[in-house]
Coordinates of C-alpha atoms in Angstrom, one line a residue:
Chain A
M1 CA 25.3 29.1 -86.4
H2 CA 28.6 27.8 -87.9
S3 CA 30.3 31.1 -87.5
V4 CA 29.2 31.5 -83.9
E5 CA 30.8 28.2 -83.1
C6 CA 34.0 29.2 -84.8
R7 CA 34.0 32.3 -82.9
N8 CA 33.5 30.5 -79.6
T9 CA 36.4 28.2 -80.4
F10 CA 38.5 31.2 -81.2
F11 CA 37.7 32.8 -77.9
L12 CA 38.6 29.7 -76.1
L13 CA 41.9 29.2 -77.8
F14 CA 42.6 32.9 -77.2
L15 CA 41.8 32.5 -73.5
L16 CA 43.6 29.2 -73.1
R17 CA 46.7 30.4 -74.7
N18 CA 46.8 33.2 -72.2
A19 CA 46.4 30.6 -69.5
K20 CA 49.5 28.9 -70.9
L21 CA 47.4 25.8 -71.4
L22 CA 46.0 24.2 -74.5
L23 CA 43.1 22.2 -73.4
S24 CA 41.8 19.5 -75.7
L25 CA 38.4 19.9 -77.4
Q26 CA 37.1 17.0 -75.3
V27 CA 37.9 19.0 -72.1
I28 CA 36.1 22.0 -73.6
D29 CA 33.1 19.8 -74.6
H30 CA 32.8 18.2 -71.2
Y31 CA 33.2 21.5 -69.5
E32 CA 30.6 23.3 -71.6
N33 CA 28.1 20.4 -71.6
P34 CA 28.9 18.5 -68.5
R35 CA 27.1 15.1 -68.3
N36 CA 25.3 13.8 -65.2
V37 CA 25.5 16.9 -63.0
G38 CA 23.4 16.7 -59.9
S39 CA 22.9 14.7 -56.7
L40 CA 21.4 11.4 -55.6
P41 CA 19.7 10.8 -52.2
K42 CA 22.7 10.3 -49.9
S43 CA 20.7 8.2 -47.4
D44 CA 19.5 5.7 -50.0
P45 CA 21.1 2.3 -49.1
N46 CA 22.1 1.7 -52.7
V47 CA 23.8 5.1 -53.2
G48 CA 27.5 5.4 -52.6
T49 CA 28.9 8.9 -52.2
G50 CA 32.5 10.0 -52.5
V51 CA 33.8 13.5 -51.7
V52 CA 37.5 14.1 -52.4
G53 CA 39.8 17.1 -52.6
A54 CA 39.9 20.2 -50.5
P55 CA 38.8 23.9 -51.0
A56 CA 42.3 24.9 -50.0
C57 CA 43.7 23.1 -53.1
G58 CA 41.1 24.6 -55.3
D59 CA 39.4 21.2 -56.2
V60 CA 36.5 19.4 -54.5
M61 CA 34.8 16.6 -56.3
K62 CA 31.6 14.8 -55.2
L63 CA 30.6 11.7 -57.1
Q64 CA 27.6 9.5 -56.3
I65 CA 26.7 6.1 -57.7
L66 CA 23.4 4.2 -57.6
V67 CA 24.1 0.5 -57.6
N68 CA 21.6 -2.3 -58.5
E69 CA 21.5 -4.6 -55.5
E70 CA 20.9 -7.7 -57.5
T71 CA 23.4 -7.3 -60.3
G72 CA 26.0 -4.9 -58.9
E73 CA 25.6 -2.6 -62.0
I74 CA 26.0 1.1 -61.6
Q75 CA 22.7 2.4 -62.8
E76 CA 23.0 6.1 -62.2
V77 CA 26.0 8.4 -61.6
K78 CA 25.9 12.1 -60.6
F79 CA 28.6 14.5 -59.8
K80 CA 29.2 18.0 -58.5
T81 CA 32.7 19.6 -58.8
F82 CA 34.3 22.8 -57.5
G83 CA 37.4 23.2 -59.5
C84 CA 39.0 24.3 -62.8
G85 CA 37.7 23.4 -66.2
S86 CA 39.8 20.2 -66.4
A87 CA 38.5 19.1 -63.0
I88 CA 34.9 19.5 -64.2
A89 CA 35.7 17.7 -67.4
S90 CA 37.5 14.9 -65.6
S91 CA 34.5 14.3 -63.3
S92 CA 32.0 14.5 -66.1
F93 CA 34.0 12.1 -68.2
A94 CA 34.4 9.7 -65.2
T95 CA 30.6 9.6 -64.7
E96 CA 30.1 8.7 -68.3
K97 CA 32.8 6.0 -68.2
I98 CA 31.5 4.2 -65.1
K99 CA 27.8 4.4 -65.9
G100 CA 26.6 0.8 -66.7
M101 CA 29.8 -0.8 -65.3
K102 CA 29.8 -3.4 -62.6
V103 CA 30.7 -1.7 -59.4
W104 CA 33.9 -3.9 -59.0
D105 CA 35.0 -3.0 -62.5
A106 CA 34.6 0.7 -61.8
K107 CA 37.2 0.5 -59.1
G108 CA 39.7 -0.5 -61.7
V109 CA 39.3 2.8 -63.7
K110 CA 42.8 4.5 -63.7
N111 CA 43.5 8.2 -63.7
T112 CA 45.7 7.6 -66.7
D113 CA 42.7 6.4 -68.7
I114 CA 40.9 9.6 -68.0
A115 CA 44.0 11.8 -68.6
K116 CA 44.7 10.0 -71.9
E117 CA 41.1 10.2 -73.1
L118 CA 40.9 13.9 -72.3
S119 CA 44.5 14.7 -73.4
L120 CA 45.1 16.6 -70.1
P121 CA 48.2 18.7 -70.0
P122 CA 50.8 17.7 -67.3
V123 CA 49.8 20.5 -64.9
K124 CA 46.2 19.2 -64.9
L125 CA 47.0 15.5 -64.2
H126 CA 46.0 15.9 -60.6
C127 CA 42.4 16.5 -61.9
S128 CA 42.3 13.0 -63.3
M129 CA 43.8 11.5 -60.1
L130 CA 41.0 13.3 -58.2
A131 CA 38.4 11.7 -60.4
E132 CA 39.9 8.2 -59.8
D133 CA 39.8 8.9 -56.1
A134 CA 36.2 10.0 -56.3
I135 CA 35.1 6.8 -58.0
K136 CA 37.0 4.6 -55.5
S137 CA 35.6 6.6 -52.6
A138 CA 32.0 6.3 -53.8
V139 CA 32.4 2.6 -54.4
K140 CA 33.9 2.1 -50.9
D141 CA 31.1 4.1 -49.4
W142 CA 28.6 1.8 -51.1
E143 CA 30.5 -1.3 -50.0
T144 CA 30.6 -0.1 -46.4
K145 CA 26.9 0.6 -46.4
R146 CA 26.1 -2.8 -47.8
A147 CA 28.4 -4.6 -45.4
A148 CA 26.8 -2.8 -42.5
R149 CA 23.3 -3.7 -43.7
L150 CA 23.9 -7.3 -44.4
G151 CA 26.4 -8.0 -41.7
G152 CA 28.5 -11.1 -42.4
K153 CA 25.9 -12.4 -44.8
A154 CA 26.9 -10.2 -47.7
A155 CA 26.8 -12.8 -50.5
P156 CA 28.9 -12.2 -53.6
L157 CA 26.9 -10.7 -56.5
P158 CA 26.5 -12.7 -59.7
G159 CA 29.7 -12.3 -61.7
Q160 CA 31.7 -10.7 -58.9
P161 CA 35.3 -12.0 -58.7
K162 CA 36.0 -14.2 -55.6
D163 CA 38.7 -12.0 -54.1
E164 CA 36.5 -9.0 -54.4
V165 CA 34.0 -10.3 -51.8
H166 CA 34.1 -8.3 -48.6
V167 CA 32.9 -10.1 -45.6
Chain B
M1 CA 43.9 62.7 -86.4
N2 CA 44.1 63.9 -90.0
R3 CA 47.7 63.0 -90.4
L4 CA 47.0 59.6 -88.9
S5 CA 44.0 59.0 -91.2
A6 CA 46.1 59.9 -94.2
V7 CA 48.6 57.2 -93.3
L8 CA 45.9 54.7 -92.4
R9 CA 44.0 55.1 -95.6
R10 CA 47.1 53.8 -97.4
L11 CA 47.2 50.6 -95.3
P12 CA 45.9 47.3 -96.8
C13 CA 42.3 46.7 -95.8
T14 CA 43.2 43.8 -93.6
S15 CA 45.3 46.0 -91.3
P16 CA 43.8 46.3 -87.8
L17 CA 44.7 50.0 -87.8
R18 CA 42.0 50.6 -90.4
H19 CA 39.5 50.5 -87.6
F20 CA 40.7 53.9 -86.4
A21 CA 40.5 55.4 -89.9
T22 CA 37.0 54.1 -90.7
G23 CA 35.6 54.8 -87.3
A24 CA 34.3 51.2 -87.3
A25 CA 36.5 50.3 -84.4
K26 CA 33.8 50.0 -81.8
A27 CA 31.2 48.1 -83.7
S28 CA 33.3 45.5 -85.5
V29 CA 35.9 44.9 -82.8
A30 CA 33.2 44.5 -80.1
N31 CA 31.3 42.0 -82.2
T32 CA 34.2 39.6 -82.9
R33 CA 36.5 39.7 -79.8
P34 CA 36.0 39.4 -76.1
I35 CA 35.2 42.5 -74.0
Y36 CA 38.5 43.8 -72.6
L37 CA 38.4 44.1 -68.8
D38 CA 42.0 43.5 -68.0
M39 CA 43.3 47.1 -67.7
Q40 CA 45.8 46.2 -64.9
A41 CA 47.6 43.9 -67.3
T42 CA 47.8 46.5 -70.1
S43 CA 45.6 49.2 -71.5
P44 CA 44.7 49.8 -75.1
T45 CA 46.8 52.5 -76.8
D46 CA 44.9 55.8 -77.0
P47 CA 44.6 56.9 -80.7
R48 CA 46.0 60.3 -79.8
V49 CA 49.1 58.5 -78.5
L50 CA 49.6 56.6 -81.7
D51 CA 49.1 59.8 -83.7
A52 CA 51.9 61.5 -81.8
M53 CA 54.2 58.5 -82.2
L54 CA 53.8 57.9 -86.0
P55 CA 56.2 60.7 -87.2
L56 CA 58.9 59.4 -85.0
M57 CA 58.4 55.8 -86.1
T58 CA 58.6 56.9 -89.7
W59 CA 60.4 60.0 -91.1
E60 CA 61.7 61.6 -87.9
H61 CA 63.8 58.5 -87.2
G62 CA 66.9 60.1 -85.7
N63 CA 68.8 59.0 -82.7
P64 CA 68.1 61.5 -80.0
H65 CA 71.7 61.3 -78.9
S66 CA 73.1 62.3 -82.3
R67 CA 74.5 65.8 -81.9
T68 CA 75.7 66.3 -85.4
H69 CA 72.6 66.6 -87.6
Q70 CA 69.0 67.7 -87.8
Y71 CA 67.5 64.2 -87.4
G72 CA 69.2 63.9 -84.0
W73 CA 68.2 67.3 -82.9
E74 CA 64.5 66.8 -83.8
A75 CA 64.4 63.5 -82.0
E76 CA 66.0 65.0 -78.9
K77 CA 63.6 67.8 -78.9
S78 CA 60.6 65.4 -79.0
V79 CA 62.0 63.3 -76.2
E80 CA 62.6 66.4 -74.0
V81 CA 58.9 67.5 -74.6
A82 CA 57.8 64.0 -73.5
R83 CA 60.0 64.2 -70.4
E84 CA 58.3 67.5 -69.5
Q85 CA 54.9 66.0 -70.0
I86 CA 55.6 63.1 -67.7
A87 CA 57.3 65.4 -65.1
K88 CA 54.2 67.6 -65.1
L89 CA 51.8 64.8 -64.5
I90 CA 53.6 63.7 -61.3
G91 CA 54.4 67.3 -60.2
A92 CA 58.2 66.9 -60.6
A93 CA 60.0 70.3 -60.5
D94 CA 62.6 69.4 -63.1
P95 CA 62.1 67.2 -66.2
K96 CA 65.7 66.0 -65.7
E97 CA 64.4 63.9 -62.8
I98 CA 62.7 61.6 -65.2
I99 CA 64.8 58.6 -66.4
F100 CA 63.4 56.6 -69.3
T101 CA 63.5 52.8 -68.8
S102 CA 62.0 49.9 -70.7
G103 CA 59.1 49.7 -68.2
A104 CA 58.1 49.7 -64.6
T105 CA 59.9 46.4 -63.9
E106 CA 63.2 47.9 -64.9
A107 CA 62.4 51.1 -63.0
N108 CA 61.7 49.1 -59.9
N109 CA 64.9 47.0 -60.3
T110 CA 66.9 50.2 -60.9
A111 CA 65.5 52.0 -57.9
I112 CA 65.7 49.2 -55.3
K113 CA 69.0 47.6 -56.4
G114 CA 70.5 50.9 -57.4
V115 CA 69.9 52.8 -54.1
A116 CA 70.8 49.8 -51.9
R117 CA 74.1 49.1 -53.7
F118 CA 75.1 52.8 -53.8
Y119 CA 74.7 53.2 -50.0
K120 CA 75.8 49.7 -49.0
S121 CA 78.8 50.9 -47.1
T122 CA 76.6 52.6 -44.5
K123 CA 73.1 51.1 -45.0
K124 CA 72.1 47.5 -44.9
H125 CA 68.3 47.5 -44.6
I126 CA 65.3 47.7 -46.9
I127 CA 61.6 47.8 -46.1
T128 CA 58.8 46.7 -48.4
T129 CA 55.4 45.1 -48.1
Q130 CA 54.1 41.6 -48.7
T131 CA 51.7 42.7 -51.4
E132 CA 54.2 44.4 -53.7
H133 CA 54.6 43.5 -57.4
K134 CA 56.8 40.4 -58.1
C135 CA 59.6 42.5 -59.5
V136 CA 59.9 44.5 -56.3
L137 CA 59.8 41.3 -54.1
D138 CA 62.3 39.7 -56.4
S139 CA 64.7 42.6 -56.4
C140 CA 64.6 42.5 -52.6
R141 CA 65.4 38.7 -52.7
V142 CA 68.4 39.4 -54.8
L143 CA 69.6 42.0 -52.3
Q144 CA 69.1 39.5 -49.5
D145 CA 71.5 37.2 -51.3
E146 CA 73.9 40.1 -51.4
G147 CA 73.8 40.5 -47.6
F148 CA 71.0 43.1 -47.2
D149 CA 68.4 42.8 -44.5
V150 CA 64.8 43.1 -45.9
T151 CA 61.6 43.6 -43.8
Y152 CA 58.4 42.5 -45.6
L153 CA 55.7 44.4 -43.8
P154 CA 52.4 42.6 -43.5
V155 CA 49.2 44.4 -44.5
K156 CA 45.9 44.7 -42.7
Q157 CA 42.8 42.8 -43.9
N158 CA 41.8 45.8 -46.1
G159 CA 45.2 45.6 -47.9
L160 CA 46.7 48.8 -46.3
I161 CA 49.8 48.9 -44.3
D162 CA 49.9 50.0 -40.7
L163 CA 51.9 53.2 -40.4
E164 CA 53.0 52.5 -36.8
Q165 CA 54.4 49.2 -37.9
L166 CA 56.3 51.0 -40.7
E167 CA 57.7 53.5 -38.2
A168 CA 58.8 50.7 -35.9
A169 CA 60.5 48.9 -38.7
I170 CA 62.7 51.8 -39.7
R171 CA 66.2 51.4 -38.4
P172 CA 69.3 53.7 -38.4
D173 CA 70.7 51.6 -41.3
T174 CA 67.5 51.6 -43.4
A175 CA 68.4 52.7 -46.9
L176 CA 65.0 52.5 -48.6
V177 CA 61.3 52.1 -48.1
S178 CA 59.5 50.7 -51.2
I179 CA 55.7 50.7 -51.0
M180 CA 53.5 50.7 -54.1
T181 CA 50.9 53.4 -54.6
V182 CA 48.0 51.3 -56.2
N183 CA 48.0 47.5 -55.9
N184 CA 47.8 45.7 -59.2
E185 CA 45.6 42.9 -57.9
I186 CA 43.2 44.5 -55.4
G187 CA 43.5 48.2 -56.3
V188 CA 44.0 49.5 -52.8
I189 CA 45.7 52.9 -52.5
Q190 CA 48.4 53.1 -49.8
P191 CA 48.6 56.3 -47.7
I192 CA 51.5 57.5 -49.8
A193 CA 51.6 61.1 -48.4
E194 CA 51.8 59.9 -44.8
I195 CA 54.5 57.3 -45.7
G196 CA 56.5 60.0 -47.5
A197 CA 56.3 62.4 -44.6
L198 CA 57.4 59.6 -42.2
C199 CA 60.3 58.6 -44.4
R200 CA 61.4 62.2 -44.9
S201 CA 61.4 62.8 -41.1
K202 CA 63.5 59.7 -40.6
K203 CA 65.8 60.6 -43.5
V204 CA 65.1 57.4 -45.3
F205 CA 64.6 57.3 -49.1
F206 CA 61.1 56.5 -50.2
H207 CA 60.4 54.6 -53.5
T208 CA 56.9 53.9 -54.8
D209 CA 55.8 51.7 -57.7
A210 CA 53.1 54.0 -59.2
A211 CA 52.7 52.0 -62.4
Q212 CA 49.0 51.4 -61.6
A213 CA 48.4 54.8 -60.2
L214 CA 49.8 57.1 -62.9
G215 CA 47.1 59.1 -64.6
K216 CA 44.4 57.4 -62.5
I217 CA 44.8 59.3 -59.2
P218 CA 46.4 62.7 -58.6
L219 CA 50.1 62.3 -57.8
N220 CA 52.6 64.9 -56.7
V221 CA 56.1 63.8 -55.8
N222 CA 56.8 67.0 -53.8
D223 CA 53.6 67.1 -51.8
M224 CA 54.0 63.4 -51.1
N225 CA 57.7 63.5 -50.3
I226 CA 58.5 60.8 -52.9
D227 CA 62.2 60.3 -53.7
L228 CA 61.8 57.6 -56.4
M229 CA 58.8 56.7 -58.4
S230 CA 58.4 53.9 -61.0
L231 CA 56.1 54.6 -64.0
S232 CA 54.9 52.6 -66.9
G233 CA 53.7 53.7 -70.3
H234 CA 51.3 50.9 -71.2
K235 CA 49.2 51.1 -68.1
V236 CA 48.2 54.7 -69.0
Y237 CA 47.1 54.1 -72.6
G238 CA 50.6 54.6 -73.9
P239 CA 52.9 52.2 -75.8
R240 CA 54.3 49.0 -74.3
G241 CA 58.0 48.8 -73.8
I242 CA 58.5 52.2 -72.2
G243 CA 58.6 53.3 -68.6
A244 CA 60.3 55.8 -66.4
L245 CA 61.9 56.2 -63.0
Y246 CA 61.6 59.5 -61.2
V247 CA 64.8 60.2 -59.3
R248 CA 64.8 63.2 -57.0
R249 CA 67.6 65.8 -57.4
R250 CA 67.0 67.8 -54.3
P251 CA 67.7 66.3 -51.8
R252 CA 69.7 64.2 -54.2
V253 CA 69.1 60.5 -54.5
R254 CA 72.1 58.6 -55.8
L255 CA 72.0 55.1 -57.3
E256 CA 74.2 52.6 -59.0
P257 CA 73.0 52.0 -62.6
L258 CA 71.9 48.5 -63.6
I259 CA 72.8 49.1 -67.3
T260 CA 76.1 50.9 -68.1
G261 CA 77.5 52.0 -71.4
G262 CA 77.1 55.3 -73.3
G263 CA 76.0 57.2 -70.2
Q264 CA 72.6 58.3 -71.5
E265 CA 69.9 59.4 -69.0
R266 CA 72.3 61.0 -66.5
G267 CA 74.4 57.9 -66.6
L268 CA 71.6 56.0 -64.8
R269 CA 70.4 54.1 -67.8
S270 CA 72.6 53.6 -70.8
G271 CA 71.3 52.7 -74.1
T272 CA 69.6 54.6 -76.9
V273 CA 66.4 56.2 -75.7
P274 CA 63.5 55.0 -77.9
A275 CA 62.3 58.3 -79.1
G276 CA 59.0 57.1 -80.6
L277 CA 58.0 55.3 -77.4
C278 CA 59.0 58.2 -75.2
V279 CA 56.8 60.6 -77.2
G280 CA 54.0 58.1 -76.9
F281 CA 54.4 57.9 -73.2
G282 CA 54.6 61.7 -73.0
E283 CA 51.5 62.2 -75.0
A284 CA 49.7 59.5 -72.9
C285 CA 50.6 61.5 -69.8
R286 CA 49.4 64.8 -71.4
V287 CA 46.1 63.1 -72.3
A288 CA 45.9 61.5 -68.8
Q289 CA 46.3 64.9 -67.2
E290 CA 43.6 66.4 -69.4
E291 CA 41.2 63.5 -68.8
L292 CA 42.0 62.7 -65.2
E293 CA 38.9 64.3 -63.7
Y294 CA 36.5 63.1 -66.4
D295 CA 38.0 59.6 -66.5
S296 CA 37.9 59.3 -62.7
K297 CA 34.2 60.1 -62.5
R298 CA 33.3 57.9 -65.4
I299 CA 35.3 54.9 -64.2
K300 CA 33.9 55.4 -60.7
M301 CA 30.4 55.3 -62.2
L302 CA 31.1 52.2 -64.3
S303 CA 32.7 50.5 -61.3
N304 CA 29.7 51.2 -59.1
R305 CA 27.4 49.9 -61.8
L306 CA 29.4 46.7 -62.1
I307 CA 29.6 46.1 -58.3
E308 CA 26.0 46.9 -57.6
G309 CA 24.8 45.0 -60.7
I310 CA 26.6 41.8 -59.5
T311 CA 26.0 42.0 -55.8
S312 CA 22.3 42.8 -56.1
K313 CA 21.8 39.5 -58.0
V314 CA 24.5 37.2 -56.6
T315 CA 25.0 36.4 -52.9
H316 CA 28.2 35.5 -51.2
V317 CA 30.3 37.9 -53.2
I318 CA 33.3 39.4 -51.4
R319 CA 35.2 42.5 -52.5
N320 CA 38.8 42.1 -51.8
G321 CA 40.7 45.2 -50.5
D322 CA 39.5 48.3 -48.9
P323 CA 36.3 49.6 -50.6
V324 CA 37.1 53.3 -50.0
A325 CA 40.9 53.6 -50.2
S326 CA 41.1 51.9 -53.6
Y327 CA 41.1 52.7 -57.3
P328 CA 37.6 52.0 -58.6
G329 CA 39.0 50.8 -62.0
C330 CA 40.4 47.7 -60.3
V331 CA 37.6 45.5 -58.8
N332 CA 38.6 42.2 -57.3
L333 CA 35.7 40.0 -56.4
S334 CA 35.6 36.6 -54.9
F335 CA 32.6 34.4 -55.8
A336 CA 32.5 32.0 -52.9
Y337 CA 32.1 28.3 -53.8
V338 CA 33.0 28.8 -57.4
E339 CA 36.6 28.2 -58.6
G340 CA 38.2 31.2 -60.3
E341 CA 39.7 29.4 -63.3
S342 CA 36.5 27.6 -64.2
L343 CA 34.7 30.9 -63.9
L344 CA 37.2 32.5 -66.3
M345 CA 36.5 29.7 -68.7
A346 CA 32.8 30.3 -68.4
L347 CA 33.3 34.0 -69.0
K348 CA 35.3 33.4 -72.2
D349 CA 33.7 36.3 -74.0
I350 CA 35.2 38.7 -71.5
A351 CA 39.0 39.1 -71.2
L352 CA 39.6 38.9 -67.5
S353 CA 42.3 37.8 -65.1
S354 CA 41.9 35.6 -62.0
G355 CA 43.6 36.7 -58.9
S356 CA 44.5 33.1 -58.4
A357 CA 47.7 31.7 -59.8
C358 CA 46.1 28.3 -60.5
T359 CA 46.9 28.6 -64.1
S360 CA 50.5 27.8 -63.3
A361 CA 51.7 24.4 -62.1
S362 CA 51.5 25.4 -58.5
L363 CA 48.2 25.1 -56.7
E364 CA 48.9 28.2 -54.6
P365 CA 46.4 31.0 -54.7
S366 CA 47.5 34.6 -55.1
Y367 CA 50.0 35.8 -52.5
V368 CA 48.3 39.2 -52.4
L369 CA 45.0 37.6 -51.3
R370 CA 46.9 35.4 -48.9
A371 CA 48.5 38.5 -47.4
I372 CA 45.1 40.2 -46.7
G373 CA 44.1 37.0 -44.9
A374 CA 41.6 35.7 -47.4
D375 CA 40.3 32.1 -46.8
D376 CA 41.5 29.4 -49.2
E377 CA 38.0 29.2 -50.7
T378 CA 37.9 33.0 -51.3
A379 CA 41.4 33.2 -52.7
H380 CA 40.7 30.4 -55.2
S381 CA 37.5 32.2 -56.3
S382 CA 38.6 35.6 -57.2
I383 CA 38.4 37.5 -60.4
R384 CA 39.8 40.9 -61.2
F385 CA 37.7 43.3 -63.3
G386 CA 39.8 46.1 -64.8
I387 CA 37.8 49.1 -66.1
G388 CA 39.4 51.7 -68.3
R389 CA 38.9 54.8 -70.4
F390 CA 37.3 53.0 -73.3
T391 CA 35.0 50.7 -71.3
T392 CA 31.4 51.4 -72.1
V393 CA 28.1 51.2 -70.1
E394 CA 26.9 48.5 -72.5
E395 CA 30.0 46.4 -71.9
I396 CA 29.5 46.6 -68.1
D397 CA 25.8 45.6 -68.4
F398 CA 26.8 42.7 -70.6
V399 CA 29.5 41.6 -68.1
V400 CA 27.0 41.9 -65.2
Q401 CA 24.5 39.7 -67.0
R402 CA 27.1 37.1 -67.9
V403 CA 28.6 36.9 -64.5
V404 CA 25.3 36.5 -62.8
E405 CA 24.3 33.8 -65.2
R406 CA 27.6 31.9 -65.1
V407 CA 28.2 32.1 -61.4
G408 CA 24.7 30.6 -60.9
R409 CA 25.4 27.8 -63.3
L410 CA 28.7 26.9 -61.7
R411 CA 27.3 27.1 -58.2
E412 CA 24.6 24.6 -59.3
M413 CA 27.6 22.3 -60.1
S414 CA 29.5 23.1 -56.9
P415 CA 29.4 20.5 -54.1
L416 CA 30.5 23.3 -51.7
W417 CA 27.5 25.4 -52.6
E418 CA 25.2 22.4 -52.0
M419 CA 26.8 21.8 -48.6
V420 CA 26.3 25.5 -47.6
Q421 CA 22.7 25.4 -48.8
D422 CA 22.2 22.3 -46.6
G423 CA 23.5 24.3 -43.7
I424 CA 26.9 22.5 -43.4
D425 CA 29.8 24.6 -42.1
L426 CA 32.6 23.9 -44.5
K427 CA 35.2 24.6 -41.7
T428 CA 34.0 21.6 -39.8
I429 CA 34.6 19.1 -42.6
Q430 CA 37.7 16.9 -42.7
W431 CA 39.0 17.4 -46.2
T432 CA 41.2 14.9 -47.8
Q433 CA 44.2 16.9 -48.8
H434 CA 45.3 16.0 -52.3

């Protein structure tokens, strides 16, 4: 088993050197075993969906969050990504990072956090920016849905900072 | 092979060349390294080629231009034999028409810049296509800076040029038409004989980059009216670092050399000719001529097996380039809704190349796929499978199985695939350009 893993690592290094990139082991791990792949029901009032990127650019990321109505906690996160290995790894990492966070805290996740954690090379920094956008877009979708449902009566959730309340 | 084996037996047991001597090459190499399916990038050296080269790399070390001793004479004789072998494979009447270069890139540079600069007092125009190799396109750009006019012909959706368009583009001051024989990315074969006849009738020189065609399809510079032809050693199971330019003597094509000096190679390419590499290239051509028919049939069979194997189990696969007028050893497939680079990563136990240039900093997909009018999604999803002389049926079956499995897995992860399954037309979506 050990030798098989060594061999796999060798293959990857061989391939990646050819691609003039040296991806970190975290990227390879998230790419090979992506966390939270899948979809949540789009029509669920507590699900926020963000789709960012474009096929023309070679990256499309879909990130969905299921938010607890009472506490504002992100209970479930799912993603699907069309893109390179770094894009898949960035989205997988982002889902892990925001799961369990308060929805207003998730908005504060910066692309630099993702890039740093995954040690993305400069040419792949746009992947982490896309992941940040996907989180923001999903949260915004959830907020819009909630505001539409509750009208002007959208009360702040327990623990939500005052300036974050959208009326 | 005996002489080679004798040398190899004396090598330390860690030497990779030992594989040839022990006959264990297939078994042990295949088990520890990825399957090689990138024959358009470079091909493995045929053991017969290495065998022919070894004497020149060791005891027959003379400079072929030395006229004063036996070492020089021996080397010169070997180089001349190689020149004949290459000339024979392309049907050239006179071996003197073969000029050794460092590779096809140098041959293309020499041909295009050389002809244009030689005839610049009367001719100012060059014609090429949008799907040429980068070294042809770049040579043309340099000439544009020098004041030449260049027409980049578009190609049809199948990757082939329109002969009427070519005819219309030829002007009285056109010096050269440069159109490649086999495309390196999509494998399409241009109608070289027709282009040659047209150029001859218009009295325009015709250059073709045949690096990907040599030894793969029958070529004859006289039947096809080719005036200049670029060749490469390492695409035809020969050594890397050697190529050649065919320059027609009757009617004579004249060119200004890129490299000047000792006046070797009819003054067109100065510098000591690398005798060992030349002999390897010559032997590779001899072997290619011998094996052409057998190789063609076998590669066609493997290619069909690969294409049928994949398309029978995976939907939404597009073959880029004309399915008939193409070299079967170069199969460029687009797996819609899966990004090419992530697929390459998923197929890490197969050495492949993506048609997409996403590995570089630019997010632009391949210019060749752009030129054939591929959608953005398609151009970002392409993979090139290069099948060669040493590819086996088992390897192809393994590749088919892996591709089917991995494309399925990546599609399960693809939001585009999900949308298509839900019946959403991707063209109607407003994408947020990043």
